[in-house]
mmCIF file of C-alpha atoms in Angstrom:
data_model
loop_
_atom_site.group_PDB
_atom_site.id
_atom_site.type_symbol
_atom_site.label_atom_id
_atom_site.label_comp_id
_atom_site.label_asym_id
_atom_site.label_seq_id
_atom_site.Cartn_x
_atom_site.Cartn_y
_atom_site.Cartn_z
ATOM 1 C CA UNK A 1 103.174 105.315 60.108
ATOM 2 C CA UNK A 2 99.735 106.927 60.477
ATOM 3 C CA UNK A 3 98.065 108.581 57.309
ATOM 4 C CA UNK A 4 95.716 111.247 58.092
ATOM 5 C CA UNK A 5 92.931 111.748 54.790
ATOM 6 C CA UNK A 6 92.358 115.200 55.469
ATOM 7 C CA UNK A 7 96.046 115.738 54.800
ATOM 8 C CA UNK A 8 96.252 113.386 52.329
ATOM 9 C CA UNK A 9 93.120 115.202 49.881
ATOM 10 C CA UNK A 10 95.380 118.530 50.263
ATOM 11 C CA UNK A 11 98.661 116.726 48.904
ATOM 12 C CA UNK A 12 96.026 115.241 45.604
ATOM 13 C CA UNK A 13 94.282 118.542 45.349
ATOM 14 C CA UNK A 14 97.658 119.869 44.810
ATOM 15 C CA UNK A 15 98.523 117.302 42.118
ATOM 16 C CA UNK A 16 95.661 117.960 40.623
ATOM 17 C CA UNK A 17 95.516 121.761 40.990
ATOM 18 C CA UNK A 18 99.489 122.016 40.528
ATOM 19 C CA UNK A 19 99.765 125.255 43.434
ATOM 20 C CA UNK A 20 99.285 126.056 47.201
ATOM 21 C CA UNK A 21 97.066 128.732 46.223
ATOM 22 C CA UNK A 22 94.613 126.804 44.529
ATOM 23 C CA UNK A 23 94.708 123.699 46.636
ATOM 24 C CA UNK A 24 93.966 126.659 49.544
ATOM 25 C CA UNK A 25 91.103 128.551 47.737
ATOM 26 C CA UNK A 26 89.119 125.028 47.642
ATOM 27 C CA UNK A 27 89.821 123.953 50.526
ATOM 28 C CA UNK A 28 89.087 127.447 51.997
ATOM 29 C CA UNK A 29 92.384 127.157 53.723
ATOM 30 C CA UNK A 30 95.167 130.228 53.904
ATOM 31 C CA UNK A 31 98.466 128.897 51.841
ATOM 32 C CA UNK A 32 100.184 128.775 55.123
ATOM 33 C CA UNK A 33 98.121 126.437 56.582
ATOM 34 C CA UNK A 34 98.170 123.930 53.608
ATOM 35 C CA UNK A 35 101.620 124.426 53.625
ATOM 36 C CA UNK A 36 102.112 123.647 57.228
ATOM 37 C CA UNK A 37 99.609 120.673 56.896
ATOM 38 C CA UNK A 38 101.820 118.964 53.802
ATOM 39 C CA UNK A 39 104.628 119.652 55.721
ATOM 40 C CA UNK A 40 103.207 117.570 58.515
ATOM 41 C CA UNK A 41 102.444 114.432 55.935
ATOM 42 C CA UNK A 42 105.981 114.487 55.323
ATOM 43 C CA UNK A 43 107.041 114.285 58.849
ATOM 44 C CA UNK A 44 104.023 111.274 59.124
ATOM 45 C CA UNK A 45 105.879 109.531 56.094
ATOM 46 C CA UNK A 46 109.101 110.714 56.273
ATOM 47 C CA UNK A 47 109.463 110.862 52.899
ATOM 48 C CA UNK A 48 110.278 114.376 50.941
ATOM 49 C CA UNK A 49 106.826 114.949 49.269
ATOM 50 C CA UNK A 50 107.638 117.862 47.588
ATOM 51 C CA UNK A 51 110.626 120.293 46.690
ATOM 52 C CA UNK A 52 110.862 124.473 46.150
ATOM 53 C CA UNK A 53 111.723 125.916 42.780
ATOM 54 C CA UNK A 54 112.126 129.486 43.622
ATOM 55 C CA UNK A 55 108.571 130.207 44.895
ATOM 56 C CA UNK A 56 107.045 127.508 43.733
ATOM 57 C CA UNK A 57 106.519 123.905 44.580
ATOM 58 C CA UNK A 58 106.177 120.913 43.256
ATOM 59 C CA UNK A 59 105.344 117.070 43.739
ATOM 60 C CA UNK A 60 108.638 114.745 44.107
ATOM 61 C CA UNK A 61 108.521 111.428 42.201
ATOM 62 C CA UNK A 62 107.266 109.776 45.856
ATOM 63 C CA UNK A 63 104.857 112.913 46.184
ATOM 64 C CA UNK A 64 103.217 111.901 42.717
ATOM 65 C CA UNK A 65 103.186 108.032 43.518
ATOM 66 C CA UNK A 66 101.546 109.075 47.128
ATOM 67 C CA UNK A 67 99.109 111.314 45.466
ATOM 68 C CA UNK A 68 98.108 108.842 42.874
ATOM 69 C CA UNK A 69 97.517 106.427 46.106
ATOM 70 C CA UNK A 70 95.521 108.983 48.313
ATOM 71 C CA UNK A 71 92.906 109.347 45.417
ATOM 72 C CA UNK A 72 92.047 105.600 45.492
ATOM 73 C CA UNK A 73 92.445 105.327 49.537
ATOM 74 C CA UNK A 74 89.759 108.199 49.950
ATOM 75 C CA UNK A 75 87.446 106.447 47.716
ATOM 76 C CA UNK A 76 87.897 103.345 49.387
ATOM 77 C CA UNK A 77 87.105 105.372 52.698
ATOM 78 C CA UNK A 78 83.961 107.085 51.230
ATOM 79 C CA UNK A 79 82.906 103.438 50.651
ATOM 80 C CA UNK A 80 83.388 101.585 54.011
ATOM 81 C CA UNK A 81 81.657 104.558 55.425
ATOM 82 C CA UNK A 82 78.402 104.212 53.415
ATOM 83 C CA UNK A 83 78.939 100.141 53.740
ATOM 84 C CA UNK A 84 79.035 100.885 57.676
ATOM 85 C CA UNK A 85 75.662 102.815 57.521
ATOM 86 C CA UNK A 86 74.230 99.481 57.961
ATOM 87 C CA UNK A 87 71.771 99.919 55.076
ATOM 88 C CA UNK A 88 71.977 96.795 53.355
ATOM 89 C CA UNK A 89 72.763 97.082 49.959
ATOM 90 C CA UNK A 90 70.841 100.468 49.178
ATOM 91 C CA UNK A 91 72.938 103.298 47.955
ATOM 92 C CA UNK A 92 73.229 106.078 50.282
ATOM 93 C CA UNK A 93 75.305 109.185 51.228
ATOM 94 C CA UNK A 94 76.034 112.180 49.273
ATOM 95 C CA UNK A 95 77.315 112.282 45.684
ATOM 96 C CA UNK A 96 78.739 115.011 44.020
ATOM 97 C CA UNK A 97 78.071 115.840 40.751
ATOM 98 C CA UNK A 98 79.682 118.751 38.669
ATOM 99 C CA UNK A 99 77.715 119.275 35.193
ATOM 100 C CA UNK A 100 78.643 122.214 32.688
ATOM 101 C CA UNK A 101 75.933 124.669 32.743
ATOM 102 C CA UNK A 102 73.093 123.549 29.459
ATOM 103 C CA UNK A 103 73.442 119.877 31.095
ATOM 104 C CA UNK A 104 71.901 120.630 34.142
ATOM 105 C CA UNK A 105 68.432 120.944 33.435
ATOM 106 C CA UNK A 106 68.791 119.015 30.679
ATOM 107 C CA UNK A 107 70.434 115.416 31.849
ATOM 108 C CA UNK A 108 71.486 115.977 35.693
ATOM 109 C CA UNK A 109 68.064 117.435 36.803
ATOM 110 C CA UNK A 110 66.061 114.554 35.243
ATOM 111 C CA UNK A 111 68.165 112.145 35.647
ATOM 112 C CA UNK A 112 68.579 112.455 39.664
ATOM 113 C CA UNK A 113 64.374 113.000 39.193
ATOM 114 C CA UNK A 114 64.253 109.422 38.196
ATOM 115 C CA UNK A 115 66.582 108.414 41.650
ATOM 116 C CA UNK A 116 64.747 106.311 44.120
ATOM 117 C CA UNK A 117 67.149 105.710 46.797
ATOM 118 C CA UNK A 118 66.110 107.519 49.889
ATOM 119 C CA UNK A 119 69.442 107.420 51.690
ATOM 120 C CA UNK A 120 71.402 108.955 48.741
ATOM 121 C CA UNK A 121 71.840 112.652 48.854
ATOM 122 C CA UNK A 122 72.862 114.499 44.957
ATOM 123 C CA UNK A 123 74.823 117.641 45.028
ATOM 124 C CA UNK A 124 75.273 119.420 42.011
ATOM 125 C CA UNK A 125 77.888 121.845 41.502
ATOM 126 C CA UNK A 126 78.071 124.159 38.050
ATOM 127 C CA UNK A 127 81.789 123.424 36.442
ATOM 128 C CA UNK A 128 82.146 124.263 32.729
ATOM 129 C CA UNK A 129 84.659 121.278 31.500
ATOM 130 C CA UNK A 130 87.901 123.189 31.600
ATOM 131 C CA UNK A 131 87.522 122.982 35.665
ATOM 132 C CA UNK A 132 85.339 119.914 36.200
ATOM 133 C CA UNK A 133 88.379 117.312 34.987
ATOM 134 C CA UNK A 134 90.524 119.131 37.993
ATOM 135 C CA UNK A 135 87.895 118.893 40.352
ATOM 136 C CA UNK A 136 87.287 115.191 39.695
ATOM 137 C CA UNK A 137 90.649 114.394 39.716
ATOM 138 C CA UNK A 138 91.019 116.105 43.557
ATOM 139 C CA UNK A 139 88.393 114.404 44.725
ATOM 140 C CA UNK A 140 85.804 117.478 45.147
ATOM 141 C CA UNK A 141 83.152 116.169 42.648
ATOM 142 C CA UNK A 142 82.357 112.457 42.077
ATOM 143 C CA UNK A 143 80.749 112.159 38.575
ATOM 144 C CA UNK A 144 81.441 115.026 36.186
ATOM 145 C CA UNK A 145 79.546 115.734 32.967
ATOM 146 C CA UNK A 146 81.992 117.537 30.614
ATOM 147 C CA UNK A 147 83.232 116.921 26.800
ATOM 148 C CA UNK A 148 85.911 115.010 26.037
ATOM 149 C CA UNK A 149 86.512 117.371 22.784
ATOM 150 C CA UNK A 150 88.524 120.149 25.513
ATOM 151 C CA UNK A 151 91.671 119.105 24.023
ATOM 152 C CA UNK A 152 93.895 121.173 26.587
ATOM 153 C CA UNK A 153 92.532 118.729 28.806
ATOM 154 C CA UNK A 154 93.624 114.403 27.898
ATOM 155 C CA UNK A 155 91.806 111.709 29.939
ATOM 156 C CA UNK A 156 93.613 110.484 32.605
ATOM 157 C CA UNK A 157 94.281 106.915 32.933
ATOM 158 C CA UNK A 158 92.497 106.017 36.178
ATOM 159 C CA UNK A 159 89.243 107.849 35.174
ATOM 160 C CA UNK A 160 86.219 106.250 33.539
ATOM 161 C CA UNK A 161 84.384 107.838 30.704
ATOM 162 C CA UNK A 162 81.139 106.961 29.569
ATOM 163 C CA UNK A 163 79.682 108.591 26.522
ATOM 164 C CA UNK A 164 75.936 110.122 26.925
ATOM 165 C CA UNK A 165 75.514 111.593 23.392
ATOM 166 C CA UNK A 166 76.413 114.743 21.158
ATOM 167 C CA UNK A 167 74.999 118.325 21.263
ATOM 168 C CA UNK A 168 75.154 120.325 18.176
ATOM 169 C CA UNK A 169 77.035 123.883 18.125
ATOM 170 C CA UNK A 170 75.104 126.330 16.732
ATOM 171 C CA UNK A 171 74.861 129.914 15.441
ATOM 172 C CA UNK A 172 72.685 132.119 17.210
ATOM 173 C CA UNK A 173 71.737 135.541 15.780
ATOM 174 C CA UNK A 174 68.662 137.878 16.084
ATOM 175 C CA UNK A 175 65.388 137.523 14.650
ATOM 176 C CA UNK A 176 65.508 137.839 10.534
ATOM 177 C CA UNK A 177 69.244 137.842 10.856
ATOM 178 C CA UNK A 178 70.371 137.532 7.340
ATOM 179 C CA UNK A 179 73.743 135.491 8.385
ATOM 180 C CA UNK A 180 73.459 131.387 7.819
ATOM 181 C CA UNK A 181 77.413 130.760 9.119
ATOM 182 C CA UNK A 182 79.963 132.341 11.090
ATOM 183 C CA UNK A 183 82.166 133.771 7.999
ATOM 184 C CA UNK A 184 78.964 135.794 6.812
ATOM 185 C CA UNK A 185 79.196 136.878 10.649
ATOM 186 C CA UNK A 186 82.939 138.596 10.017
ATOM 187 C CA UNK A 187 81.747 142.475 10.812
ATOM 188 C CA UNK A 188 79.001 141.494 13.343
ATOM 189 C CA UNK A 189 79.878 142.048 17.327
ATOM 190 C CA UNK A 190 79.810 139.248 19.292
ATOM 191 C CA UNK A 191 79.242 137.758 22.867
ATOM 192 C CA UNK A 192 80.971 135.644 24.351
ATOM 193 C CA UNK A 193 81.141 132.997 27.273
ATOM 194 C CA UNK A 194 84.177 133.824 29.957
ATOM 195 C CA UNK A 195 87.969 133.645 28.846
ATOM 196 C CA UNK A 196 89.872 130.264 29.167
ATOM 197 C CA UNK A 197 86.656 128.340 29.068
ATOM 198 C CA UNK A 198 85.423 125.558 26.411
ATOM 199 C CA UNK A 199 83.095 127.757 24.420
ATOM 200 C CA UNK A 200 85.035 130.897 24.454
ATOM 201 C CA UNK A 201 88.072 128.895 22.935
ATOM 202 C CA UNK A 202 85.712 126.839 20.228
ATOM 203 C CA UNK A 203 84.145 130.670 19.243
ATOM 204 C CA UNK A 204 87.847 132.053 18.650
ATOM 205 C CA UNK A 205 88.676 129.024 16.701
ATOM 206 C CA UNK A 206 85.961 129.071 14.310
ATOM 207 C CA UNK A 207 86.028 132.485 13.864
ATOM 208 C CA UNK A 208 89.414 132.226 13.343
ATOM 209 C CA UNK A 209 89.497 129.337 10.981
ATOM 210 C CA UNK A 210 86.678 131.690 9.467
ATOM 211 C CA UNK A 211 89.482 134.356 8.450
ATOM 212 C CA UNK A 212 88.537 136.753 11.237
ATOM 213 C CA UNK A 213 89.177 137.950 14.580
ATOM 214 C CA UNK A 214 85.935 138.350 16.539
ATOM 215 C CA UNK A 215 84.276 141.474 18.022
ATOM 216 C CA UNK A 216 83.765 141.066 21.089
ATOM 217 C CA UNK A 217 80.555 143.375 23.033
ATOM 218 C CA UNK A 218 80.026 141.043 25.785
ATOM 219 C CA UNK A 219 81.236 137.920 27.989
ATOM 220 C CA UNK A 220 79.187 135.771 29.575
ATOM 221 C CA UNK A 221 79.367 132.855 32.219
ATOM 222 C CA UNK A 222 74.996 132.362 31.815
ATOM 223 C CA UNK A 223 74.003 131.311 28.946
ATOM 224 C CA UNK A 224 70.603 133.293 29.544
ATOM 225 C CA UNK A 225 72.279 136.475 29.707
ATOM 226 C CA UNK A 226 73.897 136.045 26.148
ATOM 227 C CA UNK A 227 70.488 134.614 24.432
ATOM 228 C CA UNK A 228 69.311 137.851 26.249
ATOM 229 C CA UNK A 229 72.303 140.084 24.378
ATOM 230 C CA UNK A 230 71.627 138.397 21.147
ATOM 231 C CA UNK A 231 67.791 138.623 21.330
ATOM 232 C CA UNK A 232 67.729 142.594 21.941
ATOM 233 C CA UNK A 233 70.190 142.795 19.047
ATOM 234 C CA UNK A 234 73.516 143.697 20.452
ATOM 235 C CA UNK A 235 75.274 140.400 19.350
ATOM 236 C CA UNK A 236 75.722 136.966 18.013
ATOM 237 C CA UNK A 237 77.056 134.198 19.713
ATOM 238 C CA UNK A 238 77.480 130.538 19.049
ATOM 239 C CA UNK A 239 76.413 128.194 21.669
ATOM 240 C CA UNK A 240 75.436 124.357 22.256
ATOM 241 C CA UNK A 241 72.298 123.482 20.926
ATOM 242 C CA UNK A 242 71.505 122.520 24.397
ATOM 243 C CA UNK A 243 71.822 125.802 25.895
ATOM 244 C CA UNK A 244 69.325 127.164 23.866
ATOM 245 C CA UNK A 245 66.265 127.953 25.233
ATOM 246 C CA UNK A 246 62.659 128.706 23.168
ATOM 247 C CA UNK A 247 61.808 131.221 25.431
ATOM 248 C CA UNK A 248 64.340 133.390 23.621
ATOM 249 C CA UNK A 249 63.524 134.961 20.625
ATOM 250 C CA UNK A 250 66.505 134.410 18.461
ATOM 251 C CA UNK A 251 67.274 132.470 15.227
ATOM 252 C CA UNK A 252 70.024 128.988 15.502
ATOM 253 C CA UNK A 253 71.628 127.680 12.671
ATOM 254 C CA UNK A 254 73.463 124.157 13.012
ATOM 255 C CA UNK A 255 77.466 124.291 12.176
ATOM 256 C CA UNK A 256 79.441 121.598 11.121
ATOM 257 C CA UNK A 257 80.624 120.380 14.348
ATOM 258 C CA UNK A 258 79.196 119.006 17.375
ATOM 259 C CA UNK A 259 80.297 118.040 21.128
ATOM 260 C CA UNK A 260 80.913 114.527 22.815
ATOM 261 C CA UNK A 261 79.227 114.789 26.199
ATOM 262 C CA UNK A 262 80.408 112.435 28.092
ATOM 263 C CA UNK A 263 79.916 111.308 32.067
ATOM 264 C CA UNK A 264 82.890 110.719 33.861
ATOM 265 C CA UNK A 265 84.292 108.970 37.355
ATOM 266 C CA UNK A 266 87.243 107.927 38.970
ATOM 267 C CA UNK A 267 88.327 104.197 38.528
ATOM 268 C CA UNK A 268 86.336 101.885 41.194
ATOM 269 C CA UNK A 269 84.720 104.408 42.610
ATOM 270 C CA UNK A 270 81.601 103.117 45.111
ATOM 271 C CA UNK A 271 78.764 101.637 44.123
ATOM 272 C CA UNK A 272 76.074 104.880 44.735
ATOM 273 C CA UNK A 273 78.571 106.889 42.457
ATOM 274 C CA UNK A 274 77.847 104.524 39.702
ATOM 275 C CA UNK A 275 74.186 104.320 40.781
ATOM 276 C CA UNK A 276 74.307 108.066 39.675
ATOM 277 C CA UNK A 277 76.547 107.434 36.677
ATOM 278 C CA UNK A 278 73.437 104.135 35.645
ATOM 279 C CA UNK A 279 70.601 107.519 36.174
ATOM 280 C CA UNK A 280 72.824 109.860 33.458
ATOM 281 C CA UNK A 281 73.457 107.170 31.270
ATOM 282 C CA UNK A 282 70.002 106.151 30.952
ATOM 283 C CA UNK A 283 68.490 110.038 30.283
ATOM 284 C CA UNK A 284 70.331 109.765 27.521
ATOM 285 C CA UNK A 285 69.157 107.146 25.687
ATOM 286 C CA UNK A 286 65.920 108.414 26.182
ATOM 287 C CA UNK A 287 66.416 111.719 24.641
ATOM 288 C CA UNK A 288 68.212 109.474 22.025
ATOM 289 C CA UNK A 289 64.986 107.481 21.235
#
């Protein structure tokens, strides 16, 4: 039996992603081809990886077991190939790291700053934290900042988390803005960051729990362009204290509840991932002190 790893990220990307489509649109495949290519890691295995309900699919119990094992085989690869480099024992090749959008500038910038390996390359990729778990799990990002307070989302087993600290949530409104909470906000309009993700859900919730249903003028994916909305007047918004920025002229007001932000990686990944992982953890503790 011969495993090929290109075949074998498609069949975790789908466990991870849970349809052909999406396992297609990141791997910038057409559905056809991915399914042709699964089909193929059946025939490799002959095992039945996964089974049709109406028109769509899903893992078998070997699928999920084989999926589970193709995570921790790529990583495995990923690390004989830098080990191979013939580099000794300084890190080197290309991480991946997806960071929600106020944490870039904030911990991943700085901390990669601080990086003195010259053989190890940092990507960062923007995911807000209800698409970063995903991505980590299918093997697209290595090291994910995100918050482990999206409770749609539960840890998985075979990831790591380390905690890097807590960001207040705040309420932002426009200069001399009488309002000091989000009830006293119940008639205001509102913007918003995009449906389905962290923010938009924790801004329906406590406007909810508030005895209201928001307003809402305007939706967001950039923070800028909402402290932009709020500052001409047009809206409030509530937002991590991180994503604020002073260049803004707007007003915040802490709330009673805060954000875990957290670093995560799969379970034994290779040793430059957690040479990354050492650079995050270690930007936080200095914004700590």
């Amino acid at each position: 039996m011969t495993l090929n790893p290109w075949r074998l990220r498609l069949l975790s990307q789908l466990d991870a992603l849970g349809t052909v489509r999406a396992v297609a649109q990141a791997a910038n495949l057409s559905a056809s081809s991915v399914s042709q290519q699964l089909a193929v890691l059946e025939n490799e295995t002959r095992t039945q990886l996964i089974e049709r309900t109406g028109r769509r699919v899903r893992l078998t119990s070997a699928g999920h077991i084989l999926a589970r094992r193709a995570r921790s085989i790529l990583d495995q690869m990923d690390a004989v190939e830098a080990e191979l480099r013939g580099l000794s024992q300084e890190p080197s090749g290309l991480i991946r790291l997806g960071a929600f959008q106020s944490s870039i500038h904030t911990l991943a910038v700085p901390a990669i700053q601080r990086l003195d390996h010259p053989h190890l390359d940092v990507e960062i990729v923007e995911l807000e934290p209800h698409a970063s778990m995903p991505a980590l799990l299918a093997g697209e990002v290595d090291v994910i900042i995100t918050t482990t307070d999206f409770v749609e989302l539960p840890v998985p087993r075979d990831i790591d988390v380390v905690p890097l600290g807590e960001d207040p949530i705040v309420l932002v409104t426009p200069p001399s803005h009488p309002a000091t909470d989000v009830p006293a906000c119940k008639d205001e309009p509102w913007a918003f960051d995009i449906p389905g993700s962290y923010m938009a859900k924790l801004a329906t919730r406590l406007c909810r729990q508030a005895g209201f249903e928001p307003r809402v003028v305007g939706r967001f994916s950039n923070y800028m362009l909402t402290l932009k909305h709020v500052e001409a007047g047009l809206a409030v918004a509530v937002l991590p204290a991180l994503a604020v920025d002073r260049r803004f002229d707007v007003v915040t007001r802490e709330l009673p509840v805060t954000r875990r932000i957290t670093a995560a990686v799969r379970r034994d990944s290779r040793a430059a991932i957690t040479v990354v992982l050492d650079a995050l953890h270690t930007r936080s503790q200095s914004d700590e002190r």
